[in-house]
XYZ file of C-alpha atoms in Angstrom:
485
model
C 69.866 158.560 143.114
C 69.187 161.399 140.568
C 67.043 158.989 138.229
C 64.949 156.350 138.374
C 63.810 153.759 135.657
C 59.948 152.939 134.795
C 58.664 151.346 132.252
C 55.965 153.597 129.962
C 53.695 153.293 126.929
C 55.068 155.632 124.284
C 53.004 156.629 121.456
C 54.363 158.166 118.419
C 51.925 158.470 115.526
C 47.991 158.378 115.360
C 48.572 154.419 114.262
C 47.196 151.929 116.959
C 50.717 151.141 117.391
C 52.384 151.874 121.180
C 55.743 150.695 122.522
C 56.406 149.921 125.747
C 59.517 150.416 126.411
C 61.848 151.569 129.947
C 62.616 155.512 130.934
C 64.316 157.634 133.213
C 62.332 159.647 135.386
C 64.046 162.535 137.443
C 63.177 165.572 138.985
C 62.397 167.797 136.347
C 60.300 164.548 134.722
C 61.178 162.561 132.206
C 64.515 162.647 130.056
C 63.321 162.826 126.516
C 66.442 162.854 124.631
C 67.259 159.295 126.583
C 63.910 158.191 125.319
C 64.376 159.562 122.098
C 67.600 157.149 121.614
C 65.285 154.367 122.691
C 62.614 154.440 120.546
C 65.882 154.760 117.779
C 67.229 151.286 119.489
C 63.935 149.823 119.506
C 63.881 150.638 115.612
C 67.306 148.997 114.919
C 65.752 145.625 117.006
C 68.509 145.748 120.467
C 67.350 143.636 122.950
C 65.459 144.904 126.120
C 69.005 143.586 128.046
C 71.119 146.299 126.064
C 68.604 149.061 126.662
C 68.310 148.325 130.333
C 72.167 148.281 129.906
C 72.283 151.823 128.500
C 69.856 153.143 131.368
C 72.286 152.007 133.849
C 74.884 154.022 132.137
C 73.250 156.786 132.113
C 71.838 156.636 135.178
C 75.736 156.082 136.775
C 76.796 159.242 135.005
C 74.143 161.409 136.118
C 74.649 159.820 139.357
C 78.124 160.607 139.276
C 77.334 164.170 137.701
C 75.378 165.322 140.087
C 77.297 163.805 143.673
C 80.682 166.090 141.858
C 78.724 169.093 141.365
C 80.983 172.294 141.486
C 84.279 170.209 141.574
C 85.511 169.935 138.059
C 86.297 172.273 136.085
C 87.610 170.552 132.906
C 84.848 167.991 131.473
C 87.497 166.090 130.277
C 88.570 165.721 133.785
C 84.961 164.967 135.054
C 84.404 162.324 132.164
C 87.605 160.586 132.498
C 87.692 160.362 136.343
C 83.903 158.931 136.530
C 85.336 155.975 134.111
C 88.275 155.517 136.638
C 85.583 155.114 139.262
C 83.698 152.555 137.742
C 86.584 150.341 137.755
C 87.433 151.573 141.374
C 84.517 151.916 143.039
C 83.917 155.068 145.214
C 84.434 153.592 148.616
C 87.920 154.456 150.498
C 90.225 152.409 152.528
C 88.736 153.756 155.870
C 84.799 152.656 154.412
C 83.778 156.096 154.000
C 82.321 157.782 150.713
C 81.597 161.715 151.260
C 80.423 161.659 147.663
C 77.076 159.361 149.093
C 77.477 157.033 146.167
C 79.056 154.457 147.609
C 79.761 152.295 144.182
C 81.653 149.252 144.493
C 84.235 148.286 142.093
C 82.637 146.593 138.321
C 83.841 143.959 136.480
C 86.676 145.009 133.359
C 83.624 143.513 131.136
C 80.313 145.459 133.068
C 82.663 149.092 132.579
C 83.708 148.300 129.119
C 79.939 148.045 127.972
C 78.964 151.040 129.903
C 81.671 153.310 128.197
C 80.245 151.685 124.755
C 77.018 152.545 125.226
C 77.698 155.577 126.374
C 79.965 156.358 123.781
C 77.383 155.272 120.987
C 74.672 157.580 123.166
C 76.639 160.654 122.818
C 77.504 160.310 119.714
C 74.030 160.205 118.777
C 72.887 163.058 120.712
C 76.001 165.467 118.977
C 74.984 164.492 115.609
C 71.214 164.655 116.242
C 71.256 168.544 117.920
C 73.647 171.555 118.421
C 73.494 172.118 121.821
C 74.803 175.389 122.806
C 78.303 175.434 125.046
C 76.963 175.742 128.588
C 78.816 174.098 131.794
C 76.686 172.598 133.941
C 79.394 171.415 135.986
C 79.576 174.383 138.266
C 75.965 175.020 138.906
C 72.702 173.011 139.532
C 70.889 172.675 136.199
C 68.459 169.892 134.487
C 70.106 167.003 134.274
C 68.830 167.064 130.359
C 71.520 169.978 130.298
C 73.993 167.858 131.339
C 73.376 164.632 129.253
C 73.474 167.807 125.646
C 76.857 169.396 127.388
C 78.203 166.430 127.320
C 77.307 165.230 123.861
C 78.111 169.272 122.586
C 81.635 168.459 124.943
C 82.110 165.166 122.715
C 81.310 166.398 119.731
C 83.549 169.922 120.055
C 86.157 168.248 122.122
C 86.633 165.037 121.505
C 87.790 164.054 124.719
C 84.951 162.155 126.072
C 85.189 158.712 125.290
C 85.574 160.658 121.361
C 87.528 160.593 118.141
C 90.955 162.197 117.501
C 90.243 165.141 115.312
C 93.237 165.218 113.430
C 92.056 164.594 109.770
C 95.208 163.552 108.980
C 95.273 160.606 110.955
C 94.005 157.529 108.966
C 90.515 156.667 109.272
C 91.082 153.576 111.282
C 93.286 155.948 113.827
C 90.890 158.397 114.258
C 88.416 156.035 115.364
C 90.517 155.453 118.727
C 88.768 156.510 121.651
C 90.468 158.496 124.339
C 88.513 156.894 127.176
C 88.369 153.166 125.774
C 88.233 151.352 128.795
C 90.603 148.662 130.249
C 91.270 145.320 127.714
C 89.797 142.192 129.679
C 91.636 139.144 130.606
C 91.377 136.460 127.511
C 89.130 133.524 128.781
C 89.877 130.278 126.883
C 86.897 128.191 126.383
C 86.258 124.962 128.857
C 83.675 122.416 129.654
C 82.847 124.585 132.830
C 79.774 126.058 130.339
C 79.188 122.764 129.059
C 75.815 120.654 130.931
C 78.159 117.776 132.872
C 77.589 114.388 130.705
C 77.390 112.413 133.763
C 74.620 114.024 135.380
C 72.391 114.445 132.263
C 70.358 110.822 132.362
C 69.920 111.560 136.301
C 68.482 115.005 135.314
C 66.344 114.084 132.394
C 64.807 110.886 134.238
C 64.271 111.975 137.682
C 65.148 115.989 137.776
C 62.832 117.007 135.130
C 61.423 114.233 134.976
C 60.362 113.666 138.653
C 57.785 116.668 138.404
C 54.297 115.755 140.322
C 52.484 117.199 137.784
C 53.214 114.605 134.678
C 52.080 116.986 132.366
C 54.603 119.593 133.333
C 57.275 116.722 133.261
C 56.529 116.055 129.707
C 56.199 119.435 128.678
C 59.936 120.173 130.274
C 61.663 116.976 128.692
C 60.559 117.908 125.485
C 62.271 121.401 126.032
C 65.093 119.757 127.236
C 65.445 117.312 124.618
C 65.411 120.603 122.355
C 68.260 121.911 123.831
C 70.302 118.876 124.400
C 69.416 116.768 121.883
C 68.979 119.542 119.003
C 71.530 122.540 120.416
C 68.370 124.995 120.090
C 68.351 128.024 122.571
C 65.890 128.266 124.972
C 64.414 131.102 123.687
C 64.183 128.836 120.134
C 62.703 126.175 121.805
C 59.633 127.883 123.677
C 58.975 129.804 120.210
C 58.045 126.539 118.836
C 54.184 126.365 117.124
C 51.764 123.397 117.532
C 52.103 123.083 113.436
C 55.827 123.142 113.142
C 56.914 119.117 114.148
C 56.188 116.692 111.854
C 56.836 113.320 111.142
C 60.679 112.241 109.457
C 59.115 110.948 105.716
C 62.499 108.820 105.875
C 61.888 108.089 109.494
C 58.203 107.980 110.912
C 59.002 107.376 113.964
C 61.633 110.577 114.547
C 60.222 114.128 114.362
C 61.066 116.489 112.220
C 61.157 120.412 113.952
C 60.813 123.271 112.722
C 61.781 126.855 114.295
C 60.339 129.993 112.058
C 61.502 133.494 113.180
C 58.019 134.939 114.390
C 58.306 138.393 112.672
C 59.557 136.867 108.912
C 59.030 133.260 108.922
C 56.344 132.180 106.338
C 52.614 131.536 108.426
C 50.957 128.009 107.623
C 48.075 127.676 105.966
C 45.335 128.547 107.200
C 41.799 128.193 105.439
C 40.329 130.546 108.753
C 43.032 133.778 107.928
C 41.552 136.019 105.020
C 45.390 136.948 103.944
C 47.503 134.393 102.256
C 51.254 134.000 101.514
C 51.515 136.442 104.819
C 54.765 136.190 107.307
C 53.807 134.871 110.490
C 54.362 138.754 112.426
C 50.666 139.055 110.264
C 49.160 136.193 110.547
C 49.661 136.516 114.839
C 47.971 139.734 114.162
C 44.793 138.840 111.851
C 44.180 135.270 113.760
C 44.885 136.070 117.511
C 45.611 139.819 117.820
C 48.972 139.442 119.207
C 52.386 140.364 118.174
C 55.237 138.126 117.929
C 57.194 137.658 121.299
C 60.768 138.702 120.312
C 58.310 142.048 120.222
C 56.913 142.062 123.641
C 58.472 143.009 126.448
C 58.469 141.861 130.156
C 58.174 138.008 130.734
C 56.352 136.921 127.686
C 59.690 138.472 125.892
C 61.605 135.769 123.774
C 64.813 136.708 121.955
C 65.468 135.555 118.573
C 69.770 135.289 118.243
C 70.234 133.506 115.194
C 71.318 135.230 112.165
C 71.164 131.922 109.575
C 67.984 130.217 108.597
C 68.030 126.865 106.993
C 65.680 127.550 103.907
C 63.941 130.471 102.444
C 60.551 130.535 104.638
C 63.033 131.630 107.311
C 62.345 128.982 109.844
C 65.719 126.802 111.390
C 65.778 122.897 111.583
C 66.212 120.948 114.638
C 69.458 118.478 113.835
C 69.293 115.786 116.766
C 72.522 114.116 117.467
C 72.554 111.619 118.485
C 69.819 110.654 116.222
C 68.010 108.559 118.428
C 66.509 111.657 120.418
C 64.398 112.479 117.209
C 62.454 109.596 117.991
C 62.425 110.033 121.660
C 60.831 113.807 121.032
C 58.695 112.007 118.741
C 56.762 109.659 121.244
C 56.716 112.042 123.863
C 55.202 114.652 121.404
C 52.843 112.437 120.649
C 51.568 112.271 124.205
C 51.988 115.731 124.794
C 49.832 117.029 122.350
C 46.690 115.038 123.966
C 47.415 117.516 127.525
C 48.110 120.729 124.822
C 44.557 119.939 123.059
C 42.193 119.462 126.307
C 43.055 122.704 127.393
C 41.754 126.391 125.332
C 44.301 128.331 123.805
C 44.090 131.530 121.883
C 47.807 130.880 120.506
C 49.658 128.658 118.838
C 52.519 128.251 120.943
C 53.354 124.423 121.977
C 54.727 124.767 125.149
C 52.144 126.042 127.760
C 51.451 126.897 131.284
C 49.692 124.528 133.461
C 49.415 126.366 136.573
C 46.088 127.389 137.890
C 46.942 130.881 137.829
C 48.359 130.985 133.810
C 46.432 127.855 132.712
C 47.108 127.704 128.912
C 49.080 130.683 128.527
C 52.494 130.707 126.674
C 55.001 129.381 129.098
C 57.738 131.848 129.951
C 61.678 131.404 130.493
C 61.281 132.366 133.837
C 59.041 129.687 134.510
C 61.327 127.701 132.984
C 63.982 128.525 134.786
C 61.732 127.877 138.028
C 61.653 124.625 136.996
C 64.901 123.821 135.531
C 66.334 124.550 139.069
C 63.789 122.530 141.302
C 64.853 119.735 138.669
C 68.602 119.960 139.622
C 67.705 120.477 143.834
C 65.632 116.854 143.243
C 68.950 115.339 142.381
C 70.856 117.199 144.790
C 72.110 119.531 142.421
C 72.125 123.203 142.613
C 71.920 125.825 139.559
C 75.432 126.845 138.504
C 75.933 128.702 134.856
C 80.113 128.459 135.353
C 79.655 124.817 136.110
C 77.176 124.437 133.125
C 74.322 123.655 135.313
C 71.905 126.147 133.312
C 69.465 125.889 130.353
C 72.472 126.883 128.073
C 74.652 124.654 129.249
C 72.678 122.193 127.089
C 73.702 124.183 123.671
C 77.363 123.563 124.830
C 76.946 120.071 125.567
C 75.213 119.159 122.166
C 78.346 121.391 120.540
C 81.211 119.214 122.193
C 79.318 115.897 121.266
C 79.599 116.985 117.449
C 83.527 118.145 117.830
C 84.451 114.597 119.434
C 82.441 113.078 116.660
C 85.066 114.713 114.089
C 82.551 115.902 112.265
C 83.561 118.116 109.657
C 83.762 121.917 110.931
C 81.233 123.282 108.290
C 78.637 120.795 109.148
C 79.028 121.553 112.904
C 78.186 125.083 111.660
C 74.815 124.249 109.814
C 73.989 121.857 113.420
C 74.779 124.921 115.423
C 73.183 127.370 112.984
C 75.677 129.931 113.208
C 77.129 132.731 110.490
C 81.029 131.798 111.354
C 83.285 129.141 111.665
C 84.557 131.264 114.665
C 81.182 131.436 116.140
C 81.168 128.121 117.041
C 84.797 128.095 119.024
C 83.247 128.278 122.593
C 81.142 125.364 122.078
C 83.357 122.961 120.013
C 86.608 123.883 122.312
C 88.444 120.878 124.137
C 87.051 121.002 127.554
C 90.055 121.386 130.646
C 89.530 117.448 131.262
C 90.064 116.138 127.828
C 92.978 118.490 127.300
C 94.448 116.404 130.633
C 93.379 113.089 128.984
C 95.392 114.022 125.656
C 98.416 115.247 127.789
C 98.524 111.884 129.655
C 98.567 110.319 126.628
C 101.146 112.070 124.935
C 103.183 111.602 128.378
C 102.644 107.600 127.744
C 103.780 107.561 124.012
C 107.170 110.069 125.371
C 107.925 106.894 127.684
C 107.307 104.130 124.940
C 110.975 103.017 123.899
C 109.297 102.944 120.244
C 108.440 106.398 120.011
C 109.779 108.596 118.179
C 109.883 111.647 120.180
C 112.864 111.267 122.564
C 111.954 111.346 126.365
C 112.972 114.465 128.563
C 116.428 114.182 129.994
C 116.156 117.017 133.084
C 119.827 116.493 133.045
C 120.622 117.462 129.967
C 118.468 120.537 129.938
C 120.046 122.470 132.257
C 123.604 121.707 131.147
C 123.101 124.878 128.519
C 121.505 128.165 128.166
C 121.732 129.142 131.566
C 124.935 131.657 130.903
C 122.219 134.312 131.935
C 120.669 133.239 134.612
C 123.833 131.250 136.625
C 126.982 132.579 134.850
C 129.056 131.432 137.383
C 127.880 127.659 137.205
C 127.080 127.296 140.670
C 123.824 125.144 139.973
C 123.794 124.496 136.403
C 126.193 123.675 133.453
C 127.896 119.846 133.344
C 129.720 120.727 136.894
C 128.021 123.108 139.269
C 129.898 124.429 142.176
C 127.097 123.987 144.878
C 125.919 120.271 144.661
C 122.647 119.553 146.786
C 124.174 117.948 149.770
């Protein structure tokens, strides 16, 4: 391994301001121009998963660099072959790898992102520097050296993973890359994400519900009831504040909740915070001296996905369908908040830890996830994402129950709070089972005498059309030769 990733506290201006944030380290230190394009990620808001994704590229080409050292000498070569490998792995028929780097074959998907990321890192590095033509190819030289020739390669080039030059290509055109990576199988969308209906009451009443602890229990339906009941991402649902559920006005006895996008989502009131009018990214600072979570990193991280907000102090609405688990969350909230308040915390997150250890701290999706899967082993049920046995799952579930309400499509969109209509495809899409149910049905109406789409008649299919496949009528047509005997 040429590289290795740590995670480091950057500073960059005399503010009190530091990000933490994951480098490469290699043998010459640390790769600045890599960190560099990091800090410019962590600017434009990526997630922690996409830079930990770009590492990993970069870390596989140095890798790869540096195990082929001396043997290429056309980049283009180099560049394309190292893609080919990602697909293929670097392991021969016999077992053997003299290269050392023994990679086993990716996934169409994992390769596809690497060449992106790659792509958008060396495009990046062209535009940012002129790096002067050297090949490092042939001799042993910083791996920094490498990372420029390859963006001064792309840029000059344009054969790695790059643009066609030719300006008079059409703009679209000339965006083609040369090394694009192979085009993935099309997936249809089933109820394989989707949380099975017939295991959910099991789950919620004696999965989740059959903690020891009963305050962990409640804490954990309430989450649940989030996702199920009110399609909200996990991540939405642990960002919920103490002040953000309130009582229906046209319903006392259902709750009404409120998600608010930490960083621009209007702050309560607050007769203790000097500032007023502030977005809730200041009023975490000037109250607790923390920074929103979709900032942090490590396991107090939550991610923030949706791009719509339901009104303009940026905060989205819980929509519970069926309505009844409004008022469900509602009396268990109720409860809740009695185990929330006996316990001292400097935050105002709702959901907290009750474990010796993190007593009162903000509970993280990993211990979430802990404790989603002992639910599903009490029922005998083990954690499966293809089978929809997974915190999302839960999203998908709530999605399907509003498509076989026939509810209109643009109000499925406001439930789901997403931008598109298409957005919402993988998680209003017939599932493989009713698709079955429908085709048995149609089957049923093709044998009613009273319908009015005529039944299949085998026979009379195959008496034409088959001049191309049995010209000589030995099988098909109104008298085949060879009868079965």
């Amino acid at each position: 391994m040429s590289s290795v990733k740590v995670r480091a506290t950057i500073v960059e201006d005399n503010t009190g301001i530091k990000s933490q944030l994951p480098i490469l380290l290699t043998e010459q230190g640390e790769l600045s121009t890599v960190t560099d394009y990091l800090l410019k990620l962590e600017a434009d808001g990526v997630s922690n998963s996409v830079m930990n994704g770009f590492l990993q590229a970069v870390s596989l080409l140095l890798d790869y660099m540096e195990a082929n050292r001396g043997l290429f000498d056309d980049p283009k070569l180099l560049f394309q072959t190292f893609s080919k490998r990602l697909y293929t792995g670097t392991i021969g028929e016999d077992g053997l790898d003299p290269s050392g780097l023994y990679w086993v074959p990716s996934s169409t998907n994992n390769v596809n992102k690497h060449i992106h990321r790659l792509t958008a890192f060396t495009d990046w590095l062209a535009d940012k520097q002129g790096t002067a033509p050297m090949n490092p190819l042939r001799n042993a030289t910083p791996h920094e050296q490498r990372l420029n020739y390859a963006a001064w390669y792309r840029k000059k080039q344009n054969d790695f993973l790059g643009h066609i030059e030719d300006k008079t290509v059409n703009k679209t055109i000339r965006k083609a890359r040369t090394i694009k990576g192979r085009t993935p199988l099309t997936k249809t969308e089933d109820d394989a994400i989707a949380f099975p209906e017939k295991h959910w009451e099991d789950f919620y009443m004696n999965g989740i519900g059959g903690a020891s602890d009963p305050r962990v229990a409640l804490r954990d339906k309430l989450i649940l009831l989030l996702m199920h009941g009110g399609g909200l991402r996990e991540s939405e649902a642990l960002t919920l504040w103490v002040t953000d559920v309130f009582e229906d006005p046209y319903n006392p006895d259902s709750a009404i909740v409120r998600i608010y996008n930490e960083v621009d989502g209007k702050a309560p009131n607050d007769p203790e915070v000097r500032s007023k009018n502030q977005n809730r990214e200041t009023y975490l600072k000037e109250k607790y001296a923390r920074i929103p979570r979709q900032r942090m990193k490590g396991t107090a991280h939550l991610g923030w996905k949706s791009r719509v907000v339901d009104h303009k102090d940026n905060y989205i609405q819980v929509q519970w369908f069926p309505t009844d688990y409004g008022k469900v969350f509602m009396s268990l909230w109720k409860n809740y908040q009695k185990y929330r308040a006996s316990i001292d915390c400097h935050h105002p997150y709702a959901f907290i830890s009750f474990h010796h250890s993190a007593l009162g701290n903000p509970y993280t999706i990993n211990a979430f996830h802990d404790n989603y899967a002992n639910g599903l082993k009490r029922i005998g049920l083990e954690p499966n994402k293809t089978e929809g046995k997974d915190p999302h799952g839960h999203r998908h579930n709530y999605g399907r129950r509003l498509e076989r309400s026939g509810l209109n499509p643009l109000v499925i969109r406001r439930c789901m709070h997403h931008k598109s209509l298409d957005s919402q495809a993988p998680y209003t899409g017939k599932g493989q089972q009713e698709i079955s149910d429908e085709l048995t049905q149609a089957t049923l109406q093709l044998a009613n005498p009273e319908s009015k789409v005529k039944p299949l008649d085998w026979k009379a299919l195959v008496e034409h059309g088959f001049d191309d496949i049995d010209p000589q009528g030995y099988f098909t047509g109104k008298h085949p030769k060879l009868r079965g005997k």
